[in-house]
Tab-separated table of C-alpha atoms and ligand atoms in Angstrom:
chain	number	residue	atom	x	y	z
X	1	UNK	CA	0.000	0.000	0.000
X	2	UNK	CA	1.202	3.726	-0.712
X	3	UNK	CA	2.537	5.637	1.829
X	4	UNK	CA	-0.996	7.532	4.011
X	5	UNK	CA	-1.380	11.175	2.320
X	6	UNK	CA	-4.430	12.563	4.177
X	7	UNK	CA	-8.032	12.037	4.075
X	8	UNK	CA	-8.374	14.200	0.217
X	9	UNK	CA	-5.689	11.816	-1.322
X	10	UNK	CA	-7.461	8.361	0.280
X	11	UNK	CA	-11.131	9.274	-0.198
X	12	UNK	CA	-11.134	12.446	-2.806
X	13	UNK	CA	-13.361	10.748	-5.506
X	14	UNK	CA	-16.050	10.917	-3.227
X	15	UNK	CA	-16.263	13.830	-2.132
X	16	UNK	CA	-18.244	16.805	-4.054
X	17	UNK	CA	-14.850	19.173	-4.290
X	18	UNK	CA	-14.574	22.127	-7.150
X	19	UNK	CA	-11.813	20.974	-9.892
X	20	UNK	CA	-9.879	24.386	-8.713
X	21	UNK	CA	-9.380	22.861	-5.327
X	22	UNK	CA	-5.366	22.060	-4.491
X	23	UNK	CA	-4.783	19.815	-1.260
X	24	UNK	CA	-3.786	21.006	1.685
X	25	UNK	CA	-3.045	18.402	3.931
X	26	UNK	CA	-1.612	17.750	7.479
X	27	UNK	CA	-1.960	14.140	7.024
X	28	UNK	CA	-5.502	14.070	8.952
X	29	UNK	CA	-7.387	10.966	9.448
X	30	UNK	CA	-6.350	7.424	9.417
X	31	UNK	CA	-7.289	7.415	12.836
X	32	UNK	CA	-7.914	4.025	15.012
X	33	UNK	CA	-10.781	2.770	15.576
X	34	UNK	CA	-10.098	1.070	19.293
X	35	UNK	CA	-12.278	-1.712	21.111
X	36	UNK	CA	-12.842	-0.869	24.626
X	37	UNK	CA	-14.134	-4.261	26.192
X	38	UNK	CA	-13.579	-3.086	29.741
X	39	UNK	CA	-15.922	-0.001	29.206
X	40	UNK	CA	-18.401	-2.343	27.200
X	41	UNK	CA	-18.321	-5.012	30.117
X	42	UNK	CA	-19.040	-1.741	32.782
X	43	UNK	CA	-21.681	-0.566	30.745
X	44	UNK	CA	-23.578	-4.412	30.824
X	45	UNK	CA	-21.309	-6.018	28.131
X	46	UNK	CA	-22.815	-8.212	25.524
X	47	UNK	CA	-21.952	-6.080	22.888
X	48	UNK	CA	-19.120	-4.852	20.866
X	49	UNK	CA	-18.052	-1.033	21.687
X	50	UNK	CA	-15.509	0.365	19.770
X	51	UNK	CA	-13.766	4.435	19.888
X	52	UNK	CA	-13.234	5.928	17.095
X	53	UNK	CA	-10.638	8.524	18.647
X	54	UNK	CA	-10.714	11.534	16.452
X	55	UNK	CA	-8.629	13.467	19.297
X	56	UNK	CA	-5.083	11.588	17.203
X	57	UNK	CA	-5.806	14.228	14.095
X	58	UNK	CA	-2.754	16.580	13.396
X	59	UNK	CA	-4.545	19.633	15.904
X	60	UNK	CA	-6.060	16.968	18.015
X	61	UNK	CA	-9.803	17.178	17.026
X	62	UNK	CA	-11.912	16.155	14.198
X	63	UNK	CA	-12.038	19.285	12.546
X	64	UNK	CA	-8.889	18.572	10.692
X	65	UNK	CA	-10.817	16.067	8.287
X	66	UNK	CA	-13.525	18.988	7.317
X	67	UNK	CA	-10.388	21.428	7.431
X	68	UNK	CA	-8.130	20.172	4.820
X	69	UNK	CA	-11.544	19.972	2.752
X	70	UNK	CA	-12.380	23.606	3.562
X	71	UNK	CA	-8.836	25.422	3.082
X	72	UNK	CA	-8.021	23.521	-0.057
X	73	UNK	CA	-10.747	24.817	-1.863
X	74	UNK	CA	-10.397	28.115	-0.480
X	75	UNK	CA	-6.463	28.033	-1.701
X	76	UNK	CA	-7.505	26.846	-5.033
X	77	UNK	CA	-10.151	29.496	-5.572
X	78	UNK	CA	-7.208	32.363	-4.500
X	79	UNK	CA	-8.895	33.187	-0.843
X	80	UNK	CA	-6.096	35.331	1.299
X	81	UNK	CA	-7.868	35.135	4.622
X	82	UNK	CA	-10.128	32.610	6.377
X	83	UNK	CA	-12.018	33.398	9.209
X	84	UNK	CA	-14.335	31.181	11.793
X	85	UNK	CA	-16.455	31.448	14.995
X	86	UNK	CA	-15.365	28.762	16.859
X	87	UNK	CA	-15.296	27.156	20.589
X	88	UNK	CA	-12.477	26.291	20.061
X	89	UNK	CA	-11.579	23.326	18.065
X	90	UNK	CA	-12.611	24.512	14.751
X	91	UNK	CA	-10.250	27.809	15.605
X	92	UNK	CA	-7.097	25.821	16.793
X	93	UNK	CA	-7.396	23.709	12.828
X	94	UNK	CA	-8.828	26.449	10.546
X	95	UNK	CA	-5.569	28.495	11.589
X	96	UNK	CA	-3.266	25.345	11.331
X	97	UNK	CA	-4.690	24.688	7.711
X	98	UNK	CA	-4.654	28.058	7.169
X	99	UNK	CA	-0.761	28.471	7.985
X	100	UNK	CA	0.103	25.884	6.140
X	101	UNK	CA	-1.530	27.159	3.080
X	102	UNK	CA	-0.513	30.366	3.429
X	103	UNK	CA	-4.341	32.164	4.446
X	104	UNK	CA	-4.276	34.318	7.045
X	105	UNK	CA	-6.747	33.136	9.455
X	106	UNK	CA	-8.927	34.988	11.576
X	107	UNK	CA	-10.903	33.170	14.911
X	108	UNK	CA	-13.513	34.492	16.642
X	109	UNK	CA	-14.522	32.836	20.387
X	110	UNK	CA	-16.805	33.356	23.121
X	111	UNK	CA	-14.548	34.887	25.733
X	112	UNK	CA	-13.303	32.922	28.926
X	113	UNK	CA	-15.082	29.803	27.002
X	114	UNK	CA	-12.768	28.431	25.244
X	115	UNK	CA	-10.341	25.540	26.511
X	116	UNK	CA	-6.790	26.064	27.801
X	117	UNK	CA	-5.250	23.745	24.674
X	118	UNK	CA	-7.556	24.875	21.887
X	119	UNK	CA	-6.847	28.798	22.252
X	120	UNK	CA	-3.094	27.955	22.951
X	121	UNK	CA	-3.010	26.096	19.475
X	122	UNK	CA	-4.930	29.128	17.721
X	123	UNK	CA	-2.391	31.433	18.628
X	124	UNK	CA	0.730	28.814	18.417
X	125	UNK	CA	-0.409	28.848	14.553
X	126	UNK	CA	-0.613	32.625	14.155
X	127	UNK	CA	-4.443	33.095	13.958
X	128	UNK	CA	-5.694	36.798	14.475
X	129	UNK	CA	-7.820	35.899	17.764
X	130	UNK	CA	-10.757	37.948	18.818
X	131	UNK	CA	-12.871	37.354	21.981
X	132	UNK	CA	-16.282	38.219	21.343
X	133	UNK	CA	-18.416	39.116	24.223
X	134	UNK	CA	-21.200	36.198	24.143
X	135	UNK	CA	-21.730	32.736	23.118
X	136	UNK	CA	-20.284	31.123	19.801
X	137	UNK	CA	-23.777	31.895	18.692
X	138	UNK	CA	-23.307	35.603	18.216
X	139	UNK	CA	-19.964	34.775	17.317
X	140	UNK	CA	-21.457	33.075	14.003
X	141	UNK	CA	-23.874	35.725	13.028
X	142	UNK	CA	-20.949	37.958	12.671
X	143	UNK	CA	-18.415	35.959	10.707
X	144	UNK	CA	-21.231	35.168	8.663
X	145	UNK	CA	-22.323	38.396	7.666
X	146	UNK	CA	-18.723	39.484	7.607
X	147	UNK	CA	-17.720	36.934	5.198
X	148	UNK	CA	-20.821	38.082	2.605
X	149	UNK	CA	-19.656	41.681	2.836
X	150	UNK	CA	-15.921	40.940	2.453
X	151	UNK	CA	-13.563	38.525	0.523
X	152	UNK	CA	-13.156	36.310	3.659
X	153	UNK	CA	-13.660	32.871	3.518
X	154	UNK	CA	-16.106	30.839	5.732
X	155	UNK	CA	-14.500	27.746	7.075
X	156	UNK	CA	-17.054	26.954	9.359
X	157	UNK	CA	-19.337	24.154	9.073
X	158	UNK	CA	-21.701	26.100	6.904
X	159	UNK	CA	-19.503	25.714	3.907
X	160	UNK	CA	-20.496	22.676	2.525
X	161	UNK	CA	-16.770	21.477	2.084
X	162	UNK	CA	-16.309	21.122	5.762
X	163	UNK	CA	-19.199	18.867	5.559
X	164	UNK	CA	-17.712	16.912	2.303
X	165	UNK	CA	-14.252	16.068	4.400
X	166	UNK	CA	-15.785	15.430	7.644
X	167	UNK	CA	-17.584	12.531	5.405
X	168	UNK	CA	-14.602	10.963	5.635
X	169	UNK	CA	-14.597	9.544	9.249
X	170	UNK	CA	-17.852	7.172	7.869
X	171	UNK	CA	-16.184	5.875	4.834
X	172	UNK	CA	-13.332	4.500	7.534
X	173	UNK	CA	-15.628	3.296	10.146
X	174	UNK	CA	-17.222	1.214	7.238
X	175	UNK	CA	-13.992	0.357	5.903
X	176	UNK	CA	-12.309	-1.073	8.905
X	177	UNK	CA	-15.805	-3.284	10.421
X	178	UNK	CA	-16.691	-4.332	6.828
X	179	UNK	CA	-20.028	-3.019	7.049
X	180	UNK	CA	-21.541	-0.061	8.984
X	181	UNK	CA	-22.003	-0.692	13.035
X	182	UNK	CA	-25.529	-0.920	14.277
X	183	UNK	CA	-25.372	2.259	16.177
X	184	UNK	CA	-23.187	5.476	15.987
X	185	UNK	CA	-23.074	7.815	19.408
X	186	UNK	CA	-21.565	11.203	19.256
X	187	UNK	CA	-21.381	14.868	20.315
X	188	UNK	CA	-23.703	17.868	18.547
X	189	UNK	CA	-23.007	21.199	18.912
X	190	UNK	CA	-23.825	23.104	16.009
X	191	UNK	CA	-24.516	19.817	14.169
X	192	UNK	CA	-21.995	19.568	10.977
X	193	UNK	CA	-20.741	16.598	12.403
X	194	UNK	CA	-23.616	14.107	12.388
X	195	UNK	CA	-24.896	15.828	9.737
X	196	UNK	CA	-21.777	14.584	7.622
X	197	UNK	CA	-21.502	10.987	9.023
X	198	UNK	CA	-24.892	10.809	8.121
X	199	UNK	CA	-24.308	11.645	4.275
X	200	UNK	CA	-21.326	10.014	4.536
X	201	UNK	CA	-22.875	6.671	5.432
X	202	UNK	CA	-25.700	7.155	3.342
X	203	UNK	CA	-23.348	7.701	0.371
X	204	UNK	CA	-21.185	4.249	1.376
X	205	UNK	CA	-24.460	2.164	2.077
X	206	UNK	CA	-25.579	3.421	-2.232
X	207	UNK	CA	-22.366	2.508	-3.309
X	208	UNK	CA	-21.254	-0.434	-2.002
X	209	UNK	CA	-24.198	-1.649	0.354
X	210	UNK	CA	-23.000	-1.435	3.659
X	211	UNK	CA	-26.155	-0.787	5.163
X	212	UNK	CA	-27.131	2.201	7.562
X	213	UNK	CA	-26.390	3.173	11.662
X	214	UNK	CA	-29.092	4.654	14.101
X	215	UNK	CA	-28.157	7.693	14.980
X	216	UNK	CA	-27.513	8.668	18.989
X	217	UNK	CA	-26.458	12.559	18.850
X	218	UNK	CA	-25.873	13.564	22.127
X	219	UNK	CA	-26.369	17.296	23.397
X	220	UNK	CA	-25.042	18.959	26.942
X	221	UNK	CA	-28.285	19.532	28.580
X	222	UNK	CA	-27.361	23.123	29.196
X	223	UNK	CA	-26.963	23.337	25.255
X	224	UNK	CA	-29.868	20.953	23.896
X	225	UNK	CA	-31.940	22.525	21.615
X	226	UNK	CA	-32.541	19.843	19.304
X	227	UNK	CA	-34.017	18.361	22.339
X	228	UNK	CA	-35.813	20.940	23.594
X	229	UNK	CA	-37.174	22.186	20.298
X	230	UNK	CA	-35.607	25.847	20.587
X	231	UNK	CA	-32.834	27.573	20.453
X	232	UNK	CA	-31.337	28.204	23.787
X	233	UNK	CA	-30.152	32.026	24.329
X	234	UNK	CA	-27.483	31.475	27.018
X	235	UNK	CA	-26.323	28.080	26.274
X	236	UNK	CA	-23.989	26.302	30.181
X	237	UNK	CA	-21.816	23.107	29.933
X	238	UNK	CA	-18.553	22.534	31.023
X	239	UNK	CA	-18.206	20.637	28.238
X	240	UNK	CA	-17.324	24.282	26.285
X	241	UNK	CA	-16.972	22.454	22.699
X	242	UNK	CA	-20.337	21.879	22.266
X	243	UNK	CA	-22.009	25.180	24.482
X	244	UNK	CA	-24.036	26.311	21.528
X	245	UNK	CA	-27.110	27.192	21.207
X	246	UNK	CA	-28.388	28.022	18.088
X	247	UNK	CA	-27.000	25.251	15.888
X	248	UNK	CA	-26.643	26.035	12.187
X	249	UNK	CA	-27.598	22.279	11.063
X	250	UNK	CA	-29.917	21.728	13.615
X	251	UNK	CA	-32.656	20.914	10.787
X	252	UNK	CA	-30.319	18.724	9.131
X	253	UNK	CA	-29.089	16.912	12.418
X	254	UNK	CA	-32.724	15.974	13.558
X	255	UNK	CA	-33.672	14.940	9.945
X	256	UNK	CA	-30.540	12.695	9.476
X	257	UNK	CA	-31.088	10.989	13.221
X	258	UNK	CA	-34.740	10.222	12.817
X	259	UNK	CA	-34.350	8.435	9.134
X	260	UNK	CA	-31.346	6.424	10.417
X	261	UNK	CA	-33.982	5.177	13.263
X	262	UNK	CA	-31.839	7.248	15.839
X	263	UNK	CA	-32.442	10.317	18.333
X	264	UNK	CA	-30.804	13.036	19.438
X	265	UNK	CA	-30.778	13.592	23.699
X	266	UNK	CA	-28.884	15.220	26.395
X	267	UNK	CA	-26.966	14.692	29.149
X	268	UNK	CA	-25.636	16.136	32.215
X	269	UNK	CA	-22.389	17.698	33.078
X	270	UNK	CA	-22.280	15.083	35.912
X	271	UNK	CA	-22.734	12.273	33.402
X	272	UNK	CA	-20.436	13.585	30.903
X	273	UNK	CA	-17.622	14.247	33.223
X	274	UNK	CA	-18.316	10.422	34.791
X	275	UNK	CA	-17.864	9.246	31.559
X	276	UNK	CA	-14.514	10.948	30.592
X	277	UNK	CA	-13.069	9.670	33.746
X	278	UNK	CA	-13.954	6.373	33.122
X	279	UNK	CA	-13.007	6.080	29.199
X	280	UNK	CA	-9.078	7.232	31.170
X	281	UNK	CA	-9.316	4.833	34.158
X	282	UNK	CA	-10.697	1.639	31.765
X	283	UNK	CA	-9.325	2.335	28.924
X	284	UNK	CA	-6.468	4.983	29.109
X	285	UNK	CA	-7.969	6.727	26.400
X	286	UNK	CA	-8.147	10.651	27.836
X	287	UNK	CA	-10.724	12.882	25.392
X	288	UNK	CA	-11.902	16.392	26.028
X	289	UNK	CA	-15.444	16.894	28.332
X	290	UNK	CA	-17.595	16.849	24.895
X	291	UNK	CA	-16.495	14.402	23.926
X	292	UNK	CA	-17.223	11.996	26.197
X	293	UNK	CA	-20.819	13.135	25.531
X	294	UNK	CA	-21.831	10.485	22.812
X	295	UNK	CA	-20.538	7.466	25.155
X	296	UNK	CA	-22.372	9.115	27.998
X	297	UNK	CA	-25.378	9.534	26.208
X	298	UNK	CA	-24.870	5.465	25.056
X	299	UNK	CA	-24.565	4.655	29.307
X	300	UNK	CA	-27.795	6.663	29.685
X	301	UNK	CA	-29.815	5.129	26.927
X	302	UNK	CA	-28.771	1.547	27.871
X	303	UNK	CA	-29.093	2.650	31.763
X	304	UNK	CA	-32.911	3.529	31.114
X	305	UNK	CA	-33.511	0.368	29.510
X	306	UNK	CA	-34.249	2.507	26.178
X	307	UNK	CA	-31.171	0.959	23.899
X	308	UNK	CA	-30.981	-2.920	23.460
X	309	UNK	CA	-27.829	-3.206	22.822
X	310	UNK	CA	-27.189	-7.040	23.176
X	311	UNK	CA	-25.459	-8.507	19.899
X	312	UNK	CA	-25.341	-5.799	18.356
X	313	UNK	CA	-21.780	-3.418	17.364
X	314	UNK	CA	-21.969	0.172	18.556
X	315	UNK	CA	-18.892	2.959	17.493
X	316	UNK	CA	-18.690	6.083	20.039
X	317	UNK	CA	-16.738	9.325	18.074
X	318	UNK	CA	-14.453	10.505	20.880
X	319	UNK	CA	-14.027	14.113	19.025
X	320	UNK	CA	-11.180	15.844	20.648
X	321	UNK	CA	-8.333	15.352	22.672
X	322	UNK	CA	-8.186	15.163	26.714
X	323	UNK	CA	-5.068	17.440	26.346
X	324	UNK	CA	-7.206	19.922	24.830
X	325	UNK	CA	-8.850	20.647	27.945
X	326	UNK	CA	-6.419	20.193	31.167
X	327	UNK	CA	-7.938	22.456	33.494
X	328	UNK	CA	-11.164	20.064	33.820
X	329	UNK	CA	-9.172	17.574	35.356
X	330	UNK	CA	-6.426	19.207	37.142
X	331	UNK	CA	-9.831	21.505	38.861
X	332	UNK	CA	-10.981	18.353	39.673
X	333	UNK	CA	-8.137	16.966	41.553
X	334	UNK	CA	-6.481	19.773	42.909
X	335	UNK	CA	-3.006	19.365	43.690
X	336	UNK	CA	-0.920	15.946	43.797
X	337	UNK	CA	0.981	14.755	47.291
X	338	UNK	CA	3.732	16.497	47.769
X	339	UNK	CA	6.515	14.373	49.511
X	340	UNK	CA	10.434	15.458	50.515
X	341	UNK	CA	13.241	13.292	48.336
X	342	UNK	CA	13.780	10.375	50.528
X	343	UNK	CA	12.716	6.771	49.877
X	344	UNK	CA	11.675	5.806	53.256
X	345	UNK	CA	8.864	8.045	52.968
X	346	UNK	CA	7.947	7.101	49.616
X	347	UNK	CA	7.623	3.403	51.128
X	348	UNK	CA	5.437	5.015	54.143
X	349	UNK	CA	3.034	6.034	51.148
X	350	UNK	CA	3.021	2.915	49.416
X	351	UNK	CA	3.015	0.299	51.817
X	352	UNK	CA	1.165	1.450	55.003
V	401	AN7	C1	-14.633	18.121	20.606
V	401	AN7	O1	-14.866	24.170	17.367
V	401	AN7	O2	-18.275	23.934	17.140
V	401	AN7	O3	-21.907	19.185	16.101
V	401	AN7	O4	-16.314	25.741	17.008
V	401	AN7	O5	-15.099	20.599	19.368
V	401	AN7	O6	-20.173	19.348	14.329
V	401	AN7	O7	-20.483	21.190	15.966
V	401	AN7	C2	-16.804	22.340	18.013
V	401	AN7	C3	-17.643	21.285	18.091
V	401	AN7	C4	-18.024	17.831	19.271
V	401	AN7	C5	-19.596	19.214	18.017
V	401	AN7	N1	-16.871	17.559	19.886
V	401	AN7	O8	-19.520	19.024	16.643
V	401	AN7	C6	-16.034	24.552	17.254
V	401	AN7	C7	-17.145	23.610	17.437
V	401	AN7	C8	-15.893	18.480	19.918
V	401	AN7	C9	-16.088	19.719	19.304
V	401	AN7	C10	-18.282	19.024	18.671
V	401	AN7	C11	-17.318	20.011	18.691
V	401	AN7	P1	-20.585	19.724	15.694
């Protein structure tokens, strides 16, 4: 097999990409798809639970597969500057692509709501930053009207390339398990995501009849409008990735979960920050606070006696990186032990 070029090179002839587009590619995707039979057995066992761990792309999130999608286009087409609302994740790869391109990338964010790791990438890769002040919501509304006025290009999930790359994640899932899994649990925040696995799969299942996943899209039930059937004006999680209100595929994301025979519900914090810790204590696999949603919303389901899960083969999208959000866990535990250099003491902690 040739040497692993990026997501465009392995999977371009499916996607719906202008001819003018020129790859731009940080060698995105390719990412493992990881059996966790310790968390399967805690949540009941029976059934086969795999990660797919999206946190391993080049900026540690899933937007890099939607990225190198969006920025090659915008390259190709002779775009100078790319701009994004973001929280956070979609700012930290927009201005990676964009550096590497040569764009000059622009990033706006809700301020104080934006993760440790996510705004320290945005800046590492020279993005123009601006804190806005309110939610990723109002953040949208302007780069969208900025970017009709002005020869700025839109890299969020609106333009429809984002969605095209982000396809890509499917097309894996189906080509590692043979066929598609039985269910597919993940994060929504403003809803590109499920709203490309979705065509993805769909696209797959007509070509090459792999058949179809139900859908489990899991919101923050701070930030669940899709479940509560309107927007939310002041969107609260701590999982800050996916506090939006307002999401711009909402229509999309409900249509695509209740064909596939799927639904989209929320969680708590409580349950989503459960869940992260025990994905890192069972299975050493450490993912940001949102993304733990999808598997938390899979514990809840299966808790309630609402998801029969027995037989069957069930993927969870772990979307981002635990490194991409330290402060969660380091709030959590405070301070380690401190102890003075000497070995005797070290045995007093161990051993007594
Ligand atoms: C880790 O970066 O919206 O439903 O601006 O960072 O496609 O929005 C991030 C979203 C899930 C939700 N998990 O995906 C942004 C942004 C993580 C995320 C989502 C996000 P969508």
């Amino acid at each position: 097999m040739s040497e692993y070029q990026g997501v465009l090179h392995r999977y371009g002839h499916l996607l719906h990409l202008p001819p003018h587009t020129r790859p731009v590619t940080l060698l995105e995707g390719n990412t493992p798809l990881i059996p966790v039979l310790r968390l399967a057995e805690h949540l009941g066992g029976g059934f086969e639970l795999y990660v797919k761990y999206e946190g391993l792309n080049p900026t540690g999130s899933f937007k890099d597969r939607g990225m190198t999608a969006a920025i090659s286009e915008a390259v190709g087409r002779g775009a100078r500057a790319v701009i994004c609302a973001s929280t956070g994740n979609t700012a930290a790869s927009a201005a990676a692509y964009a550096a590497r391109a040569g764009l000059r990338p622009i990033v706006l964010i809700p301020q104080g709501k934006v993760a440790a790791g996510k705004l320290a990438g945005a800046v590492a890769y020279g993005a123009l930053v601006i804190q806005v002040e309110g939610s990723f919501d109002d953040a949208l509304q302007m780069v969208v009207e900025i970017s009709e006025k002005h020869p700025i290009c839109l890299v969020n999930s609106l333009n429809p390339y984002r969605i095209e790359g982000q396809k890509t994640a499917a097309f894996e899932i189906c080509d590692r398990l043979g066929a598609a899994p039985d269910w597919l649990c993940l994060p929504v925040g403003n809803a590109g995501n499920i709203t490309a696995y979705w065509a993805g799969f769909r696209q797959y299942d007509f070509l090459r009849g792999i058949g179809l996943p139900r859908l489990l899209g899991v919101q923050a039930a701070g930030a669940a409008p899709l479940v509560l059937g309107h927007p939310v004006d002041h969107p609260e999680t701590i999982a800050t990735a996916i506090r939006i209100g307002r999401p711009a595929r909402g229509e999309q994301a409900l249509q695509a979960a209740e064909e596939s025979g799927g639904r989209i519900i929320a969680v708590t914090d409580e349950e989503i920050l459960t869940m992260q810790r025990q994905l890192a204590a069972l299975e050493g696999i450490w993912v940001e606070p949102a993304s733990a949603a999808g598997l938390a919303g899979l514990a809840h389901e299966i808790a309630a006696g609402r998801l029969n899960v027995r037989g069957r083969r069930v993927v969870a999208v772990c979307t981002g990186h635990g490194l991409k959000d330290p402060d969660i866990i380091t709030g959590q535990i405070g301070s380690p032990l401190v102890i003075s250099p000497r070995v005797e003491i070290l045995e007093g902690v161990l051993f007594q």
